[in-house]
mmCIF file of C-alpha atoms and ligand atoms in Angstrom:
data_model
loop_
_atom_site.group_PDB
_atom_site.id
_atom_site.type_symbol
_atom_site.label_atom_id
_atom_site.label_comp_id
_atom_site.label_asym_id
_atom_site.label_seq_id
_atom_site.Cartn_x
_atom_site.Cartn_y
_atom_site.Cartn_z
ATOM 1 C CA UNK A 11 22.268 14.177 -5.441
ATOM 2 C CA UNK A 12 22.527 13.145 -1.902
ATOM 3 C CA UNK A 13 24.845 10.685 -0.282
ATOM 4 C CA UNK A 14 21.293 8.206 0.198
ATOM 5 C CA UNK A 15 20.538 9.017 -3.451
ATOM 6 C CA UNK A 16 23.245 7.588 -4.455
ATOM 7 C CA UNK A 17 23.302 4.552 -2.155
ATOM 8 C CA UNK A 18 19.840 3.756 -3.196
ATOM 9 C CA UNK A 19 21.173 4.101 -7.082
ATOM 10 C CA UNK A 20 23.541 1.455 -6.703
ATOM 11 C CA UNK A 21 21.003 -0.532 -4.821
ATOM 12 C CA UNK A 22 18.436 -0.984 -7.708
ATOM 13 C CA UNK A 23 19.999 -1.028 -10.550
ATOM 14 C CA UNK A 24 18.390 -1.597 -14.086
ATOM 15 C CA UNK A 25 14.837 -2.163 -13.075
ATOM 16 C CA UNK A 26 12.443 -4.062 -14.397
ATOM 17 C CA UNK A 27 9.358 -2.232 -14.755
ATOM 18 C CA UNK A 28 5.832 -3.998 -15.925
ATOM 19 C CA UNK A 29 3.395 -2.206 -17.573
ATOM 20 C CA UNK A 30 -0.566 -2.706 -16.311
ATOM 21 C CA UNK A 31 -1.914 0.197 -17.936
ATOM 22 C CA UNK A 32 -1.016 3.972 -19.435
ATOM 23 C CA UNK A 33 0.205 5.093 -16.058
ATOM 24 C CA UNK A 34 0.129 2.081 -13.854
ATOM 25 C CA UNK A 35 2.827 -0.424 -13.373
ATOM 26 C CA UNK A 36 4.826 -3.139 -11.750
ATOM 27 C CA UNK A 37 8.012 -2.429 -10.292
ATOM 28 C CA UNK A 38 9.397 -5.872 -9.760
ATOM 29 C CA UNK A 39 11.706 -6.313 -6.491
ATOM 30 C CA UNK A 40 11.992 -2.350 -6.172
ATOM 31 C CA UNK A 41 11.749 -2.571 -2.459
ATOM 32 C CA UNK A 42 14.594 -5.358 -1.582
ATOM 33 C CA UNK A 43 16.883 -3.567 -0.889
ATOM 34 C CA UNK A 44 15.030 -1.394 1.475
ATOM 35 C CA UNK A 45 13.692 -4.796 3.365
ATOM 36 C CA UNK A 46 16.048 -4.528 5.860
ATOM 37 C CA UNK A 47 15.527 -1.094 6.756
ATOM 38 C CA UNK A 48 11.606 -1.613 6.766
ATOM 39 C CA UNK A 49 11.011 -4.625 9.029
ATOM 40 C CA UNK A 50 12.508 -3.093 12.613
ATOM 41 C CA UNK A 51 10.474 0.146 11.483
ATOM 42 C CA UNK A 52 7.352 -2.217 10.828
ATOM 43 C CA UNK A 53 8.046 -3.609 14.506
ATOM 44 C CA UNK A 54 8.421 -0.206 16.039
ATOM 45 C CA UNK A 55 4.969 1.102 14.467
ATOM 46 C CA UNK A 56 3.015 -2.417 15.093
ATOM 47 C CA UNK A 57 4.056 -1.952 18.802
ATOM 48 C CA UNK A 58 2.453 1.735 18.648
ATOM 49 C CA UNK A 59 -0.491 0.816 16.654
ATOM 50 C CA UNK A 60 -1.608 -2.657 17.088
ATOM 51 C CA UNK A 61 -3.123 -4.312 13.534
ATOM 52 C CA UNK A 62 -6.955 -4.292 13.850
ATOM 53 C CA UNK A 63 -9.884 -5.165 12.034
ATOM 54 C CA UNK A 64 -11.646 -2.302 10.814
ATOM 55 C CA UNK A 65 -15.457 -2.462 10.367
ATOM 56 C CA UNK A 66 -17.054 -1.424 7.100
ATOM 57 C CA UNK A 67 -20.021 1.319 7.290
ATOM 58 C CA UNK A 68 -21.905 -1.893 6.351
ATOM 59 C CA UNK A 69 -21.288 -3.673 9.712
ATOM 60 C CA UNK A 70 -18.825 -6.391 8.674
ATOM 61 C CA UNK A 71 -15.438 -6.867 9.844
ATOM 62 C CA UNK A 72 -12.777 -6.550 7.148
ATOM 63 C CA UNK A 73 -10.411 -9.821 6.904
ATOM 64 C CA UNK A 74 -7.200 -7.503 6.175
ATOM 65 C CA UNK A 75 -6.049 -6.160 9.731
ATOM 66 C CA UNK A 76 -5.177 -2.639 9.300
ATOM 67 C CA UNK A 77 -2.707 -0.129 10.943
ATOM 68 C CA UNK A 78 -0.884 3.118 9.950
ATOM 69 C CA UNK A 79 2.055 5.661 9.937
ATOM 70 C CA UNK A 80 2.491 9.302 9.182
ATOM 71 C CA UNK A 81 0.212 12.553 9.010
ATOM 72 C CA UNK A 82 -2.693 10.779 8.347
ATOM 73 C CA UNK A 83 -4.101 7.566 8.986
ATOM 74 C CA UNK A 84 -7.186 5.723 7.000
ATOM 75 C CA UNK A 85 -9.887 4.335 9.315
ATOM 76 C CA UNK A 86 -13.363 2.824 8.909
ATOM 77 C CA UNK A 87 -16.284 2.320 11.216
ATOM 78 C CA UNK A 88 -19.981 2.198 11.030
ATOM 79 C CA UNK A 89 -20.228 5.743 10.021
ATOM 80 C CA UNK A 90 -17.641 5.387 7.317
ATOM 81 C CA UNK A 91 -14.408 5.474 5.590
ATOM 82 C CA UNK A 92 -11.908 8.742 6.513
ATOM 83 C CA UNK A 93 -8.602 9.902 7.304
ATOM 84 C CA UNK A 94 -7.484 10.896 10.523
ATOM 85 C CA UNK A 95 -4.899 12.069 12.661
ATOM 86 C CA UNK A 96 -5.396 10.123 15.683
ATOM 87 C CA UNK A 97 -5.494 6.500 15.997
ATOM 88 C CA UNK A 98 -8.907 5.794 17.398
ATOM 89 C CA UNK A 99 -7.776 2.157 19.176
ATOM 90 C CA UNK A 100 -5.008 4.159 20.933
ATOM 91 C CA UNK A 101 -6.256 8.247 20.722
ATOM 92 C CA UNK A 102 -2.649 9.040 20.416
ATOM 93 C CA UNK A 103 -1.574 10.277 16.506
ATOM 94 C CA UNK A 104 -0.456 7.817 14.180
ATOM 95 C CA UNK A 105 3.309 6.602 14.317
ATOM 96 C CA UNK A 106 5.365 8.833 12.263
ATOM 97 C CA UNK A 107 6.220 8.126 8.788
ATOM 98 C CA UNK A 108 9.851 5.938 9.078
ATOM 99 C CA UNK A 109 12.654 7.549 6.644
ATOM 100 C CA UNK A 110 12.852 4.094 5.072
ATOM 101 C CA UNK A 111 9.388 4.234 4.471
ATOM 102 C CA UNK A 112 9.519 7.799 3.184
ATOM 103 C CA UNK A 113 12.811 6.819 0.976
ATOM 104 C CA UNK A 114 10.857 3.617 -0.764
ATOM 105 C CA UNK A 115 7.820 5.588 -2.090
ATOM 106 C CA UNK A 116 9.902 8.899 -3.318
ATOM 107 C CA UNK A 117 12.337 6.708 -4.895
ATOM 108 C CA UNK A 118 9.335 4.296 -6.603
ATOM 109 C CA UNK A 119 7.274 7.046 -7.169
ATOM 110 C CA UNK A 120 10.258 8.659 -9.212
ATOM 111 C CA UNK A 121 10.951 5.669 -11.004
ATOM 112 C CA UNK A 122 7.048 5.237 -12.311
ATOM 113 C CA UNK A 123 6.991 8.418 -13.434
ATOM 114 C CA UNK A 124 5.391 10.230 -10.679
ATOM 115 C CA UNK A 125 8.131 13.054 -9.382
ATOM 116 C CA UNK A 126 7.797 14.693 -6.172
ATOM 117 C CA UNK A 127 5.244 12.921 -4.298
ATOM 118 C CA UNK A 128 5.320 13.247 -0.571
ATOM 119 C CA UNK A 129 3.639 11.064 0.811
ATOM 120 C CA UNK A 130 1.421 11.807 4.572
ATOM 121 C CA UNK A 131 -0.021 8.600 4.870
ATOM 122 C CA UNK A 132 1.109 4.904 4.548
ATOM 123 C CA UNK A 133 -1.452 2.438 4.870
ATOM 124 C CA UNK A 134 -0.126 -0.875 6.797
ATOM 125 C CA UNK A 135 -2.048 -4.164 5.620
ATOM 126 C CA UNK A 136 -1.817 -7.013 7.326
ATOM 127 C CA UNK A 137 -2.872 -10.300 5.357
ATOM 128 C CA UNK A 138 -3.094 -13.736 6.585
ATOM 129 C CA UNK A 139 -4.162 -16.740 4.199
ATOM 130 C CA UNK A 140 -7.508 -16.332 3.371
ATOM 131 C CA UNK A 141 -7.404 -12.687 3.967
ATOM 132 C CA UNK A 142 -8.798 -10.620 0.549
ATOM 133 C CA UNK A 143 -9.612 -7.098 -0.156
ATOM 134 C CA UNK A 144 -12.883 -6.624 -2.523
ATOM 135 C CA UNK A 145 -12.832 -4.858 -5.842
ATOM 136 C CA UNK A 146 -12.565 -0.936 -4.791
ATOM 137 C CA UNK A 147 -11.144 2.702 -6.417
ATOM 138 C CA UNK A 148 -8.888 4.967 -3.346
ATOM 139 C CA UNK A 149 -11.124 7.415 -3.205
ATOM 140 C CA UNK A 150 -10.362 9.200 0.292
ATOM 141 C CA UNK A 151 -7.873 11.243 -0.399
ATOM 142 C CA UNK A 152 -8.345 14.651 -1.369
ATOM 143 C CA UNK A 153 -6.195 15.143 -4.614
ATOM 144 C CA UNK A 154 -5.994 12.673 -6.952
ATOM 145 C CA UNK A 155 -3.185 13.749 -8.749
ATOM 146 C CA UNK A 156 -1.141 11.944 -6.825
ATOM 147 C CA UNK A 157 -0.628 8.001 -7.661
ATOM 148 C CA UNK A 158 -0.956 5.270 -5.060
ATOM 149 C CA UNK A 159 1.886 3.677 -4.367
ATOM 150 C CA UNK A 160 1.497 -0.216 -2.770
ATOM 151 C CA UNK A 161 4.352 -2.434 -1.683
ATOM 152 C CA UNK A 162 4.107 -6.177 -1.282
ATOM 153 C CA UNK A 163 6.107 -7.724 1.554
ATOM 154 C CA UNK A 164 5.615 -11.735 2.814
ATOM 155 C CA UNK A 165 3.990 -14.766 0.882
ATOM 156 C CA UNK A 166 2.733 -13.816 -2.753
ATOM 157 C CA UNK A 167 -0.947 -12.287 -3.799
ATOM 158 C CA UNK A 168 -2.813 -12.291 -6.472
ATOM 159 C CA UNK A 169 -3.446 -8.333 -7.195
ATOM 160 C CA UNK A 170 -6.800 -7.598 -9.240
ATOM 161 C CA UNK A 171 -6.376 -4.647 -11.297
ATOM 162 C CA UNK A 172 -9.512 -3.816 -13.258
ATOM 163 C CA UNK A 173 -10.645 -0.472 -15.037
ATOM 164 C CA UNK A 174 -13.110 2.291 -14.152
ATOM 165 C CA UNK A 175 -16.197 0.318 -13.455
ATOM 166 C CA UNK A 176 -16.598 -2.108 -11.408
ATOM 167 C CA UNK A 177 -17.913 -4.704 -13.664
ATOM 168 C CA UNK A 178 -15.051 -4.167 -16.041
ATOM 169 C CA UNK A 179 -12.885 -7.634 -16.297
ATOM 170 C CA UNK A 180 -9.503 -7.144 -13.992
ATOM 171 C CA UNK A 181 -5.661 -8.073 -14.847
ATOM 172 C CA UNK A 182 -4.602 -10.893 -12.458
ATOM 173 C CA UNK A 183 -1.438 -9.745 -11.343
ATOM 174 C CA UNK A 184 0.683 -11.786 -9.219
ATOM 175 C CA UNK A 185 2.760 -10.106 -6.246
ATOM 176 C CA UNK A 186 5.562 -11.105 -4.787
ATOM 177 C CA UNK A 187 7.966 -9.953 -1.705
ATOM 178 C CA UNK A 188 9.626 -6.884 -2.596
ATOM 179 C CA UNK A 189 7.225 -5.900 -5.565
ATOM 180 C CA UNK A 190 5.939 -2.455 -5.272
ATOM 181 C CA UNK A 191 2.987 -1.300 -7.929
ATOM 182 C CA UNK A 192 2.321 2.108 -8.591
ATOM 183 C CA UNK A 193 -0.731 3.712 -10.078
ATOM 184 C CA UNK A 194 -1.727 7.173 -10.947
ATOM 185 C CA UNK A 195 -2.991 9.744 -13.414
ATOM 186 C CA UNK A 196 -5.703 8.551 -15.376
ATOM 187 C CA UNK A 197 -5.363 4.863 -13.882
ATOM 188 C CA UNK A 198 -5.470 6.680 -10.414
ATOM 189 C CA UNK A 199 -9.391 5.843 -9.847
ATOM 190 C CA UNK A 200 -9.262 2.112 -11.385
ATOM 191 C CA UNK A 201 -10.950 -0.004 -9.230
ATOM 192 C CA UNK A 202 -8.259 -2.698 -7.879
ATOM 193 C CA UNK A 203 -8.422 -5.892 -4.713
ATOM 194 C CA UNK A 204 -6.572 -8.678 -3.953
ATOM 195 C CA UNK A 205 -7.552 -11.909 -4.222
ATOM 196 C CA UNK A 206 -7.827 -14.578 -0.963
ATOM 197 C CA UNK A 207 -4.402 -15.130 -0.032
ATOM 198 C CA UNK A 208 -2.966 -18.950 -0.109
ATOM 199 C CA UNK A 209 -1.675 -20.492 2.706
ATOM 200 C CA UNK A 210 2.695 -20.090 2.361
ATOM 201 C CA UNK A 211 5.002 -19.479 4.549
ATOM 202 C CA UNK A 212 7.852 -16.428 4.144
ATOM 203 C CA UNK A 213 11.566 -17.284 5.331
ATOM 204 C CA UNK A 214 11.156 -13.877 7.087
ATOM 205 C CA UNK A 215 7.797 -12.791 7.458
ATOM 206 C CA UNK A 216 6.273 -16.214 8.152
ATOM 207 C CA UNK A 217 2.803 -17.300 6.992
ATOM 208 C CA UNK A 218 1.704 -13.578 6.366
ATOM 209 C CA UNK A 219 1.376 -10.841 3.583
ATOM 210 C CA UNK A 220 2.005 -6.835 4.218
ATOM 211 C CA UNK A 221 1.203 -4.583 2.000
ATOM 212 C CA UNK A 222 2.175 -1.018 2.630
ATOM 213 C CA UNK A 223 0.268 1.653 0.765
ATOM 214 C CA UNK A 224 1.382 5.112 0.633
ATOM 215 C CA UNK A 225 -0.746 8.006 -0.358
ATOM 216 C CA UNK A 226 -0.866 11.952 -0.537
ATOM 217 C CA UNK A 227 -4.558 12.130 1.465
ATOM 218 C CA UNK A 228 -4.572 15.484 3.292
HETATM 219 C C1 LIG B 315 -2.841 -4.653 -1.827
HETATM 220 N N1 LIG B 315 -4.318 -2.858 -1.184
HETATM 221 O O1 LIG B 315 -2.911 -5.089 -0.679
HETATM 222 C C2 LIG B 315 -3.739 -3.545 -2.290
HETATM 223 N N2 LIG B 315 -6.587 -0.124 -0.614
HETATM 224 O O2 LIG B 315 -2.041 -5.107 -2.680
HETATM 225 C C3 LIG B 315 -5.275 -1.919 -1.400
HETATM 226 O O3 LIG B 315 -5.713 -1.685 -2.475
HETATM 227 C C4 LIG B 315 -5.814 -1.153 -0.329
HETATM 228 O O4 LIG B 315 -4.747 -2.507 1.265
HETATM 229 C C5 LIG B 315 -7.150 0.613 0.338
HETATM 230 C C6 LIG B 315 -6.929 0.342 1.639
HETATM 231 C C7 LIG B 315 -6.119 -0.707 1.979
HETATM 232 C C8 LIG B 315 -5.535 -1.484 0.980
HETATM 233 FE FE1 LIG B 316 -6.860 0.179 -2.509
#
């Protein structure tokens, strides 16, 4: 066990862990003590990679503003959804992945369940009230053995987390700062969005939600 192991231990201790389905869950507060690492990291890759607002292959302009860190980064234009190395705002590659970042979603990915995920792409979502994501499965990434692992930072969401068709009636799960939800195995492909955000204000964040997702995509 390493010295940040242990630090991390004694950081989180008994953890209360929700259950959404056979291999999906709720890790309530996992990421506090992390926070503090996070936000200058957050700054550092925002200032790299401004927050946009991807277009769908449909033609309209998603309400989430997007960014990314590490390997890989998820885009979306006219001709569709991918991953990709370079940023296409700035044609530079992504911002690397932050060893907070990396820390967080090894040590939540360990505690759902999920051992020795790596993760090469974090996902940066920026949402400000009103902002929603549609009912969708994470379906870019090439091996879906490994679980999706999404941390809520700012003022609260309501996550949707329905089954394997879209039709099928989702759990309303509410989100708060520091939450981080995990999902894999044969949950991995359950369609899942987030409702429009409410108006709130964050004592540090302000009147915005970020969700960081991390995934193995390449
Ligand atoms: C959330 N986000 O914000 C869940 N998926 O809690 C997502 O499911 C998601 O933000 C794909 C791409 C971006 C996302
Ligand atoms: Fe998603």
């Amino acid at each position: 066990m390493s010295t940040l192991d242990l630090f991390e231990g004694l950081q989180t201790p008994t953890q209360a862990i929700e259950s959404l389905a056979q291999q999906a869950c709720v890790l309530r507060g996992f990421a506090l003590p992390f926070v503090e690492a996070l936000l200058p990291a957050l700054d550092s890759i925002c200032a790299a990679a401004p927050f946009r607002h991807m277009v769908t292959p449909g033609g309209f302009s998603m309400s989430v503003a997007l960014t990314n860190c590490g390997r890989l980064g998820w885009t979306s234009d006219r001709s569709g959804y991918r991953y990709s190395a370079i940023d296409p705002t700035t044609e530079q590659p992504w911002p690397a992945l932050p060893t907070s970042f990396l820390a967080l979603a090894t040590a939540a990915a360990d505690a759902a369940g999920f051992p020795d995920f790596v993760p090469d792409a974090c996902l940066i979502n920026r949402y400000q009230p009103g902002a929603r994501m549609s009912l969708h499965q994470d379906k870019d990434e090439r091996d879906y053995a490994w679980p999706i692992i999404s941390v809520s930072l700012g003022i609260p969401a309501t996550f949707l987390f329905g089954g394997h068709h879209r039709a099928d009636k989702a759990q309303r799960v509410p989100l708060f700062h520091g939450d981080v939800v995990v999902w894999g195995g044969e949950d991995r492909l359950r369609y899942h969005g987030v409702a429009p955000i409410r108006e709130a204000l964050h004592s540090v964040l302000g009147a915005q939600r970020i969700n960081l997702t991390f995934r193995k995509a390449g």
